[in-house]
CSV table of C-alpha atoms in Angstrom, one decimal:
chain,number,residue,atom,x,y,z
Q,1,MET,CA,115.4,-12.4,-38.5
Q,2,THR,CA,117.4,-9.2,-39.3
Q,3,HIS,CA,117.9,-6.4,-36.9
Q,4,ARG,CA,115.9,-4.1,-39.3
Q,5,PHE,CA,112.9,-6.5,-39.3
Q,6,LEU,CA,113.1,-6.8,-35.5
Q,7,HIS,CA,113.2,-3.0,-35.2
Q,8,LYS,CA,110.0,-2.7,-37.3
Q,9,LYS,CA,108.3,-5.4,-35.3
Q,10,MET,CA,109.1,-3.5,-32.1
Q,11,LEU,CA,107.8,-0.3,-33.6
Q,12,LEU,CA,104.5,-1.9,-34.5
Q,13,SER,CA,104.2,-3.1,-30.9
Q,14,VAL,CA,105.0,0.3,-29.6
Q,15,VAL,CA,102.4,2.0,-31.9
Q,16,CYS,CA,99.7,-0.5,-30.7
Q,17,LEU,CA,100.6,0.3,-27.1
Q,18,THR,CA,100.4,4.0,-27.7
Q,19,ILE,CA,96.8,3.6,-29.0
Q,20,SER,CA,96.0,1.6,-25.9
Q,21,MET,CA,97.4,4.2,-23.6
Q,22,VAL,CA,95.1,6.8,-25.2
Q,23,LEU,CA,92.1,4.6,-24.8
Q,24,PHE,CA,92.9,4.0,-21.2
Q,25,ALA,CA,93.1,7.7,-20.7
Q,26,GLY,CA,96.6,7.8,-19.1
Q,27,PRO,CA,97.7,11.1,-17.5
Q,28,SER,CA,99.3,13.8,-19.6
Q,29,SER,CA,103.0,14.2,-19.9
Q,30,ALA,CA,102.8,17.5,-18.1
Q,31,GLN,CA,100.9,15.9,-15.2
Q,32,GLU,CA,103.4,13.0,-14.9
Q,33,HIS,CA,106.4,15.3,-14.9
Q,34,SER,CA,104.9,17.9,-12.5
Q,35,ASP,CA,107.4,16.8,-9.8
Q,36,GLU,CA,111.1,16.9,-10.3
Q,37,ARG,CA,111.2,13.1,-10.5
Q,38,TYR,CA,108.9,11.1,-12.8
Q,39,LEU,CA,106.5,8.9,-11.0
Q,40,ILE,CA,105.0,6.0,-12.8
Q,41,SER,CA,101.2,6.3,-12.7
Q,42,THR,CA,98.6,3.7,-11.6
Q,43,PRO,CA,97.0,3.6,-15.1
Q,44,ARG,CA,100.3,2.7,-16.6
Q,45,LEU,CA,100.9,-0.1,-14.1
Q,46,GLN,CA,97.4,-1.4,-14.8
Q,47,LEU,CA,98.2,-1.4,-18.5
Q,48,LEU,CA,101.5,-3.2,-17.9
Q,49,GLY,CA,99.6,-6.0,-16.1
Q,50,GLN,CA,97.1,-6.3,-18.9
Q,51,ALA,CA,99.9,-6.5,-21.6
Q,52,LEU,CA,101.9,-9.1,-19.8
Q,53,ASN,CA,98.8,-11.2,-19.0
Q,54,ALA,CA,98.0,-11.1,-22.8
Q,55,GLN,CA,101.5,-12.4,-23.5
Q,56,VAL,CA,100.8,-15.5,-21.4
Q,57,ALA,CA,97.2,-15.9,-22.5
Q,58,GLU,CA,98.3,-15.9,-26.2
Q,59,LYS,CA,101.0,-18.5,-25.3
Q,60,LYS,CA,103.9,-16.3,-26.4
Q,61,LEU,CA,105.4,-16.7,-22.9
Q,62,SER,CA,105.0,-19.4,-20.3
Q,63,GLY,CA,105.2,-16.8,-17.6
Q,64,ILE,CA,106.8,-13.5,-16.6
Q,65,SER,CA,107.5,-11.7,-13.4
Q,66,THR,CA,108.0,-7.9,-13.1
Q,67,LEU,CA,109.0,-5.6,-10.3
Q,68,ILE,CA,109.3,-1.8,-10.0
Q,69,TRP,CA,111.3,-0.1,-7.3
Q,70,GLN,CA,110.6,3.6,-6.9
Q,71,ALA,CA,110.8,6.1,-4.0
Q,72,ASP,CA,112.8,3.5,-1.9
Q,73,LYS,CA,110.1,0.8,-2.1
Q,74,VAL,CA,108.5,-1.8,-4.3
Q,75,VAL,CA,105.6,0.0,-6.0
Q,76,TYR,CA,104.7,-2.9,-8.4
Q,77,ARG,CA,105.2,-6.6,-8.3
Q,78,ASP,CA,103.4,-9.2,-10.4
Q,79,GLN,CA,103.8,-12.8,-11.4
Q,80,VAL,CA,101.9,-14.0,-14.5
Q,81,GLY,CA,101.8,-17.6,-15.8
Q,82,LEU,CA,103.8,-20.7,-14.9
Q,83,GLN,CA,107.4,-21.4,-14.0
Q,84,ASN,CA,106.8,-25.1,-14.9
Q,85,ILE,CA,104.0,-26.0,-17.3
Q,86,ALA,CA,104.2,-29.8,-16.8
Q,87,GLU,CA,103.8,-29.4,-13.1
Q,88,GLN,CA,101.4,-26.4,-13.4
Q,89,LYS,CA,103.6,-24.5,-11.0
Q,90,PRO,CA,103.1,-20.7,-11.0
Q,91,HIS,CA,105.8,-18.1,-10.6
Q,92,THR,CA,106.3,-17.0,-7.0
Q,93,ASP,CA,108.4,-14.4,-5.2
Q,94,ASP,CA,111.2,-16.9,-4.7
Q,95,THR,CA,111.3,-18.5,-8.1
Q,96,ILE,CA,114.9,-19.0,-9.3
Q,97,TYR,CA,115.8,-17.9,-12.8
Q,98,LYS,CA,118.7,-18.5,-15.2
Q,99,ILE,CA,119.7,-14.9,-15.6
Q,100,PHE,CA,122.3,-15.5,-18.4
Q,101,SER,CA,123.9,-12.1,-19.4
Q,102,LEU,CA,122.5,-10.3,-16.3
Q,103,THR,CA,125.6,-12.0,-14.9
Q,104,LYS,CA,127.7,-9.4,-16.8
Q,105,PRO,CA,127.0,-6.4,-14.5
Q,106,ILE,CA,127.9,-8.5,-11.5
Q,107,THR,CA,131.2,-9.6,-13.1
Q,108,GLY,CA,131.9,-6.0,-13.9
Q,109,THR,CA,131.2,-4.9,-10.3
Q,110,ALA,CA,133.6,-7.6,-9.1
Q,111,LEU,CA,136.4,-6.4,-11.4
Q,112,LEU,CA,135.8,-2.7,-10.5
Q,113,MET,CA,136.1,-3.6,-6.8
Q,114,LEU,CA,139.6,-4.9,-7.5
Q,115,TYR,CA,140.3,-1.8,-9.7
Q,116,GLU,CA,139.5,0.3,-6.6
Q,117,GLU,CA,142.0,-1.7,-4.6
Q,118,GLY,CA,144.7,-0.7,-7.1
Q,119,HIS,CA,145.3,-4.0,-8.9
Q,120,PHE,CA,145.1,-2.5,-12.3
Q,121,GLU,CA,144.2,0.6,-14.4
Q,122,LEU,CA,141.5,0.4,-17.0
Q,123,ASP,CA,143.9,1.1,-19.9
Q,124,ASP,CA,146.4,-1.5,-18.9
Q,125,PRO,CA,147.0,-4.2,-21.5
Q,126,VAL,CA,145.2,-7.4,-20.7
Q,127,GLY,CA,148.4,-9.3,-21.6
Q,128,GLN,CA,150.2,-7.7,-18.7
Q,129,TYR,CA,148.1,-9.9,-16.4
Q,130,LEU,CA,147.1,-12.8,-18.8
Q,131,PRO,CA,150.3,-13.5,-20.9
Q,132,GLU,CA,148.3,-15.9,-23.1
Q,133,LEU,CA,146.5,-12.8,-24.5
Q,134,ALA,CA,149.6,-10.8,-25.3
Q,135,ASN,CA,150.7,-10.4,-29.0
Q,136,LEU,CA,147.2,-11.3,-30.4
Q,137,ARG,CA,146.7,-11.3,-34.1
Q,138,VAL,CA,143.6,-10.2,-36.0
Q,139,GLU,CA,141.7,-11.9,-38.8
Q,140,ILE,CA,141.6,-10.2,-42.2
Q,141,PRO,CA,139.6,-11.3,-45.3
Q,142,ALA,CA,140.6,-14.7,-46.6
Q,143,GLY,CA,142.6,-15.0,-49.8
Q,144,PRO,CA,141.5,-16.9,-52.9
Q,145,ASP,CA,142.2,-20.2,-51.3
Q,146,GLY,CA,139.9,-19.4,-48.4
Q,147,LYS,CA,142.6,-19.9,-45.8
Q,148,LEU,CA,142.7,-17.9,-42.6
Q,149,ARG,CA,144.9,-14.8,-42.8
Q,150,THR,CA,145.9,-12.6,-40.0
Q,151,VAL,CA,147.8,-9.4,-39.2
Q,152,ALA,CA,149.2,-8.1,-35.9
Q,153,ALA,CA,146.9,-6.2,-33.6
Q,154,GLU,CA,147.4,-2.5,-34.0
Q,155,HIS,CA,147.6,-2.1,-30.2
Q,156,ALA,CA,147.4,-4.4,-27.2
Q,157,VAL,CA,143.9,-5.1,-26.0
Q,158,THR,CA,143.1,-3.2,-22.8
Q,159,ILE,CA,140.9,-4.0,-19.8
Q,160,ARG,CA,138.6,-1.0,-20.7
Q,161,GLU,CA,138.1,-2.6,-24.1
Q,162,LEU,CA,137.1,-5.8,-22.5
Q,163,MET,CA,134.5,-4.0,-20.4
Q,164,THR,CA,133.1,-2.2,-23.5
Q,165,HIS,CA,133.0,-5.1,-25.9
Q,166,THR,CA,135.5,-3.3,-28.2
Q,167,ALA,CA,138.5,-5.6,-27.6
Q,168,GLY,CA,138.0,-7.6,-30.9
Q,169,PHE,CA,136.8,-10.9,-29.4
Q,170,THR,CA,133.6,-12.6,-30.4
Q,171,TYR,CA,131.2,-15.3,-29.1
Q,172,GLY,CA,131.2,-17.8,-32.0
Q,173,ARG,CA,127.4,-17.8,-32.3
Q,174,PHE,CA,126.1,-14.3,-33.0
Q,175,SER,CA,128.2,-13.5,-36.1
Q,176,GLU,CA,130.1,-15.3,-38.9
Q,177,SER,CA,133.8,-15.2,-39.4
Q,178,GLN,CA,136.7,-17.6,-39.4
Q,179,ALA,CA,137.4,-16.6,-35.8
Q,180,ASP,CA,133.8,-17.4,-34.8
Q,181,THR,CA,134.2,-20.8,-36.4
Q,182,LEU,CA,137.3,-21.5,-34.4
Q,183,TYR,CA,135.5,-20.6,-31.2
Q,184,VAL,CA,132.9,-23.3,-32.0
Q,185,GLU,CA,135.5,-25.9,-33.0
Q,186,VAL,CA,137.5,-25.6,-29.8
Q,187,ASP,CA,134.2,-25.5,-27.7
Q,188,LEU,CA,135.6,-22.4,-26.0
Q,189,GLN,CA,133.0,-22.2,-23.2
Q,190,ASN,CA,132.6,-25.9,-22.4
Q,191,ARG,CA,131.1,-26.3,-18.9
Q,192,ASP,CA,133.8,-28.9,-18.0
Q,193,THR,CA,136.7,-26.6,-18.7
Q,194,THR,CA,137.9,-23.7,-16.6
Q,195,LEU,CA,138.3,-19.9,-17.1
Q,196,ALA,CA,142.1,-20.5,-17.2
Q,197,ASP,CA,141.7,-23.1,-19.9
Q,198,MET,CA,139.5,-20.8,-21.9
Q,199,VAL,CA,142.0,-18.0,-21.8
Q,200,THR,CA,144.8,-20.4,-23.0
Q,201,ARG,CA,142.7,-21.6,-25.9
Q,202,LEU,CA,141.7,-18.0,-26.8
Q,203,GLY,CA,145.3,-17.0,-27.1
Q,204,ASP,CA,145.6,-19.2,-30.2
Q,205,ILE,CA,142.6,-17.7,-32.0
Q,206,PRO,CA,142.8,-14.4,-33.8
Q,207,LEU,CA,140.6,-11.4,-32.9
Q,208,ARG,CA,137.6,-10.9,-35.1
Q,209,GLN,CA,138.5,-7.2,-35.7
Q,210,GLN,CA,141.1,-4.7,-34.6
Q,211,PRO,CA,140.7,-3.7,-30.9
Q,212,GLY,CA,139.0,-0.4,-30.3
Q,213,THR,CA,137.3,-0.3,-33.7
Q,214,ARG,CA,133.7,-1.5,-33.1
Q,215,TRP,CA,131.3,-2.8,-30.4
Q,216,HIS,CA,131.0,-6.5,-30.9
Q,217,TYR,CA,129.4,-8.9,-28.3
Q,218,SER,CA,132.0,-11.4,-27.0
Q,219,VAL,CA,133.5,-13.6,-24.4
Q,220,ALA,CA,135.3,-10.5,-23.0
Q,221,VAL,CA,133.3,-10.8,-19.7
Q,222,ASP,CA,134.6,-14.3,-19.2
Q,223,ILE,CA,138.1,-12.9,-19.6
Q,224,GLN,CA,137.2,-10.4,-16.9
Q,225,ALA,CA,136.1,-13.3,-14.6
Q,226,ARG,CA,139.6,-14.8,-15.1
Q,227,LEU,CA,141.2,-11.4,-14.2
Q,228,VAL,CA,139.2,-11.4,-11.0
Q,229,GLU,CA,140.7,-14.8,-10.2
Q,230,VAL,CA,144.2,-13.6,-11.0
Q,231,PHE,CA,144.0,-10.4,-9.0
Q,232,SER,CA,142.1,-11.9,-6.0
Q,233,GLU,CA,143.9,-15.2,-5.9
Q,234,MET,CA,140.7,-17.1,-5.4
Q,235,PRO,CA,138.2,-18.9,-7.7
Q,236,PHE,CA,135.7,-16.6,-9.3
Q,237,ASP,CA,132.6,-18.1,-7.5
Q,238,GLU,CA,134.4,-17.8,-4.2
Q,239,PHE,CA,135.1,-14.1,-4.8
Q,240,LEU,CA,131.5,-13.4,-5.7
Q,241,ASN,CA,130.2,-15.3,-2.7
Q,242,LYS,CA,132.6,-13.6,-0.3
Q,243,ARG,CA,132.7,-10.1,-1.6
Q,244,ILE,CA,129.2,-9.6,-3.2
Q,245,PHE,CA,126.5,-12.2,-2.5
Q,246,THR,CA,127.1,-12.6,1.2
Q,247,PRO,CA,127.5,-8.9,2.0
Q,248,LEU,CA,124.4,-8.1,-0.1
Q,249,ALA,CA,122.4,-11.0,1.4
Q,250,MET,CA,121.8,-12.5,-2.1
Q,251,VAL,CA,121.0,-15.9,-0.7
Q,252,ASP,CA,119.8,-17.6,-3.9
Q,253,THR,CA,122.4,-16.5,-6.4
Q,254,GLY,CA,125.2,-18.7,-7.7
Q,255,PHE,CA,126.4,-20.9,-10.6
Q,256,PHE,CA,124.0,-23.8,-9.9
Q,257,VAL,CA,120.9,-24.6,-7.9
Q,258,PRO,CA,121.4,-26.9,-4.9
Q,259,VAL,CA,119.2,-29.9,-4.5
Q,260,ASP,CA,117.0,-28.4,-1.8
Q,261,LYS,CA,116.1,-25.4,-4.1
Q,262,GLN,CA,115.7,-27.2,-7.4
Q,263,ASP,CA,111.9,-27.2,-7.3
Q,264,ARG,CA,112.0,-23.4,-7.5
Q,265,LEU,CA,114.1,-23.3,-10.7
Q,266,ALA,CA,111.9,-22.0,-13.6
Q,267,VAL,CA,111.9,-23.9,-16.9
Q,268,SER,CA,112.8,-22.1,-20.1
Q,269,TYR,CA,110.5,-22.7,-23.1
Q,270,THR,CA,111.0,-22.6,-26.9
Q,271,PRO,CA,108.0,-21.5,-29.0
Q,272,THR,CA,107.0,-24.1,-31.6
Q,273,GLU,CA,104.0,-24.7,-33.9
Q,274,ASP,CA,102.9,-27.3,-31.3
Q,275,GLY,CA,103.2,-25.0,-28.4
Q,276,LEU,CA,105.9,-24.2,-25.8
Q,277,LYS,CA,108.6,-26.8,-25.7
Q,278,PRO,CA,110.7,-27.1,-22.5
Q,279,TYR,CA,114.4,-26.5,-22.4
Q,280,SER,CA,116.3,-28.8,-20.0
Q,281,ASN,CA,117.3,-27.4,-16.6
Q,282,ALA,CA,120.0,-30.1,-16.2
Q,283,PRO,CA,123.0,-27.9,-16.8
Q,284,TRP,CA,122.1,-25.7,-13.8
Q,285,LEU,CA,121.6,-28.5,-11.3
Q,286,SER,CA,125.2,-29.2,-10.6
Q,287,LYS,CA,128.3,-27.0,-10.2
Q,288,PRO,CA,130.1,-26.4,-13.5
Q,289,ALA,CA,133.9,-26.3,-13.8
Q,290,PHE,CA,133.4,-23.3,-16.2
Q,291,LEU,CA,132.4,-20.3,-14.0
Q,292,ASN,CA,130.8,-18.3,-16.8
Q,293,GLY,CA,131.3,-14.7,-16.0
Q,294,GLY,CA,129.3,-13.6,-19.0
Q,295,GLY,CA,126.2,-15.7,-18.4
Q,296,GLY,CA,126.4,-18.5,-15.8
Q,297,LEU,CA,124.4,-17.3,-12.8
Q,298,VAL,CA,121.0,-18.1,-11.4
Q,299,SER,CA,119.2,-15.7,-9.2
Q,300,THR,CA,115.8,-14.6,-7.9
Q,301,MET,CA,113.9,-11.3,-8.3
Q,302,ASP,CA,114.7,-10.2,-4.7
Q,303,ASP,CA,118.4,-11.1,-4.9
Q,304,TYR,CA,118.9,-9.2,-8.1
Q,305,LEU,CA,116.9,-6.3,-6.8
Q,306,ARG,CA,119.4,-6.0,-3.9
Q,307,PHE,CA,122.3,-5.9,-6.4
Q,308,ALA,CA,120.5,-3.3,-8.6
Q,309,ARG,CA,119.6,-1.2,-5.5
Q,310,MET,CA,123.3,-1.2,-4.6
Q,311,LEU,CA,124.1,0.3,-8.0
Q,312,LEU,CA,121.2,2.8,-7.9
Q,313,ASN,CA,122.5,4.0,-4.5
Q,314,GLU,CA,126.0,4.6,-6.0
Q,315,GLY,CA,127.6,1.5,-4.7
Q,316,GLU,CA,126.2,1.0,-1.2
Q,317,LEU,CA,123.2,-0.9,0.3
Q,318,ASP,CA,122.1,-1.1,4.0
Q,319,GLY,CA,125.5,0.1,5.2
Q,320,VAL,CA,127.5,-2.3,2.9
Q,321,ARG,CA,129.6,-0.4,0.4
Q,322,LEU,CA,131.0,-2.4,-2.6
Q,323,LEU,CA,132.0,0.5,-4.9
Q,324,LYS,CA,132.7,4.2,-4.6
Q,325,PRO,CA,130.1,6.6,-6.1
Q,326,GLU,CA,132.6,7.8,-8.6
Q,327,THR,CA,133.3,4.2,-9.8
Q,328,VAL,CA,129.6,3.6,-10.3
Q,329,GLN,CA,129.3,6.9,-12.2
Q,330,MET,CA,132.2,5.7,-14.4
Q,331,MET,CA,130.5,2.4,-14.9
Q,332,ARG,CA,127.3,4.0,-16.1
Q,333,SER,CA,128.9,6.6,-18.3
Q,334,ASN,CA,129.8,6.1,-22.0
Q,335,GLN,CA,133.2,4.5,-22.3
Q,336,LEU,CA,133.3,3.7,-26.0
Q,337,PRO,CA,136.2,4.9,-28.1
Q,338,GLN,CA,135.6,8.0,-30.1
Q,339,GLY,CA,133.7,7.2,-33.3
Q,340,VAL,CA,132.5,3.8,-32.1
Q,341,ASP,CA,128.7,3.3,-31.9
Q,342,GLY,CA,126.8,1.2,-29.3
Q,343,PRO,CA,125.0,-2.1,-30.1
Q,344,ASP,CA,123.3,-1.9,-33.5
Q,345,TRP,CA,120.4,-3.9,-32.1
Q,346,ALA,CA,119.8,-1.4,-29.3
Q,347,PRO,CA,119.2,2.0,-30.9
Q,348,GLY,CA,119.6,5.0,-28.7
Q,349,ASN,CA,122.3,3.5,-26.6
Q,350,LEU,CA,126.0,3.9,-26.0
Q,351,PHE,CA,128.0,1.6,-23.6
Q,352,GLY,CA,129.6,2.0,-20.2
Q,353,LEU,CA,131.5,-0.7,-18.3
Q,354,ASN,CA,129.5,-4.0,-18.8
Q,355,VAL,CA,126.2,-2.0,-19.2
Q,356,ALA,CA,124.4,-0.2,-22.0
Q,357,VAL,CA,123.7,3.5,-21.4
Q,358,VAL,CA,120.7,5.3,-22.9
Q,359,ASN,CA,121.7,8.5,-24.8
Q,360,ASP,CA,118.5,9.0,-27.0
Q,361,SER,CA,115.3,8.2,-25.1
Q,362,GLU,CA,112.9,8.1,-28.1
Q,363,LYS,CA,115.1,5.7,-30.0
Q,364,ALA,CA,115.6,3.5,-26.9
Q,365,TYR,CA,111.8,3.0,-26.6
Q,366,TYR,CA,111.4,5.8,-24.1
Q,367,LEU,CA,113.8,4.7,-21.5
Q,368,PRO,CA,115.1,7.9,-19.9
Q,369,THR,CA,118.4,9.3,-20.9
Q,370,ASP,CA,121.2,7.9,-18.7
Q,371,THR,CA,119.3,4.7,-17.8
Q,372,TYR,CA,121.8,1.9,-17.7
Q,373,TRP,CA,120.8,-1.7,-18.2
Q,374,TRP,CA,121.4,-5.2,-19.6
Q,375,TRP,CA,119.5,-8.4,-20.3
Q,376,GLY,CA,119.9,-12.2,-20.7
Q,377,ILE,CA,119.3,-14.3,-23.7
Q,378,HIS,CA,116.3,-16.0,-22.2
Q,379,GLY,CA,114.7,-12.6,-21.6
Q,380,PRO,CA,115.4,-11.4,-18.0
Q,381,TRP,CA,116.3,-7.7,-17.8
Q,382,VAL,CA,117.2,-4.8,-15.5
Q,383,TRP,CA,116.8,-1.0,-16.1
Q,384,ILE,CA,118.3,1.3,-13.6
Q,385,ASP,CA,117.1,4.9,-14.0
Q,386,PRO,CA,119.2,7.2,-11.7
Q,387,ALA,CA,117.5,10.4,-12.6
Q,388,ASN,CA,114.1,9.2,-11.4
Q,389,GLN,CA,115.5,6.6,-8.8
Q,390,ILE,CA,113.6,3.8,-10.5
Q,391,ILE,CA,114.6,0.1,-11.0
Q,392,VAL,CA,112.6,-2.1,-13.4
Q,393,LEU,CA,113.2,-5.8,-13.2
Q,394,GLY,CA,111.7,-8.5,-15.4
Q,395,MET,CA,112.2,-12.2,-15.3
Q,396,MET,CA,111.1,-14.6,-18.0
Q,397,GLN,CA,112.6,-17.9,-19.4
Q,398,ASN,CA,111.9,-17.6,-23.2
Q,399,THR,CA,114.5,-18.9,-25.7
Q,400,ASP,CA,113.1,-16.7,-28.5
Q,401,TYR,CA,115.4,-13.7,-27.7
Q,402,ARG,CA,113.9,-11.7,-30.6
Q,403,HIS,CA,110.5,-11.8,-29.0
Q,404,SER,CA,112.0,-11.0,-25.6
Q,405,ARG,CA,113.3,-7.7,-27.1
Q,406,VAL,CA,109.8,-6.9,-28.3
Q,407,VAL,CA,108.5,-7.5,-24.7
Q,408,HIS,CA,111.2,-5.2,-23.4
Q,409,ALA,CA,110.2,-2.4,-25.8
Q,410,THR,CA,106.5,-3.0,-24.9
Q,411,VAL,CA,107.2,-2.6,-21.2
Q,412,SER,CA,109.4,0.5,-21.6
Q,413,SER,CA,106.8,2.2,-23.8
Q,414,ILE,CA,104.0,1.5,-21.4
Q,415,LEU,CA,106.0,2.8,-18.4
Q,416,TYR,CA,107.7,5.8,-20.0
Q,417,ARG,CA,106.2,7.0,-23.3
Q,418,PRO,CA,104.7,10.4,-22.8
Q,419,ALA,CA,100.9,10.3,-23.0
Q,420,PRO,CA,99.1,12.8,-25.3
């Protein structure tokens, strides 16, 4: 499915929701914005529940959990459907989810903690700390013989470029290039390898494009995880546990699910003509060697809420400070090079440090300007709205990521689109 087709599908969903909001006689825009901060109304929350129940009833999702934090409390929490269809087990408050790329903001926070301690500057060359990534070359169009051709990078990749996905790396699965093919051939993110091994292999593969020239999703956050190891002189998982998870009381977050908690791990499902097909949980039941900083964590709704509340509160939660306010403000501000656009599949957004940042609310399906957010490929998402002091969290385990983006647009339109 092309981005254009997906965009049209989202717009159709949003139009239908707008009609529903009129029928349900939601409050007017003027009423909802009568206070300085926007308050999500009860009719909108009711409509949200109806829309998500419909997703499960129509077997588009096995289940979904949502939570809204506003005015320093949970104002909405709902679990719809099943975390395990075969066992008919419903979603609960303590269900554990594979959060995939919701790992990225956590990795970014870890690296920024070390930035505050003076280990590096954002515009330092990555090769200064990871020599394997010095003197990188860049792929250029193949010649008549189809062989890989490269040129020298125009400048050394910087840490800021790692954190904005503008470094020139790729993932090997979301685009096509000879560099992407090489990522697949060397099995760059094999769970039995290490972050150090990945960086060594990466040093032999050219960049997909010149650094600083475009936003392109990539393994850059795994490289950040390796930097955390180098700067802290401890394994990445140990740093996260010691410096983030334990201080924030994130008791169910990690790179695998221990035996005594495995009955709480939600199953992911793939939509097929014959119904929802389960996706194996096996890779998350034992500790991997590869501590995937871009997508390896499991967590619960309550754990991730504590992390999001720390960011909403400018780096501090319950007396525990992880980041300075100015560092969080930098994280959630546009950091893209001049002339570089944000993700083409996320209209209305620029990019900060490991998070997207809304700059055009209407194009971003009515998320307020300056909301910062990210999501995982099986659907979980977080929106942090600093202007209105709102956090919206959603947890689902759906392998059809295109449909997950439709669900995201549906939820944001219900909660934020101005009523007539």
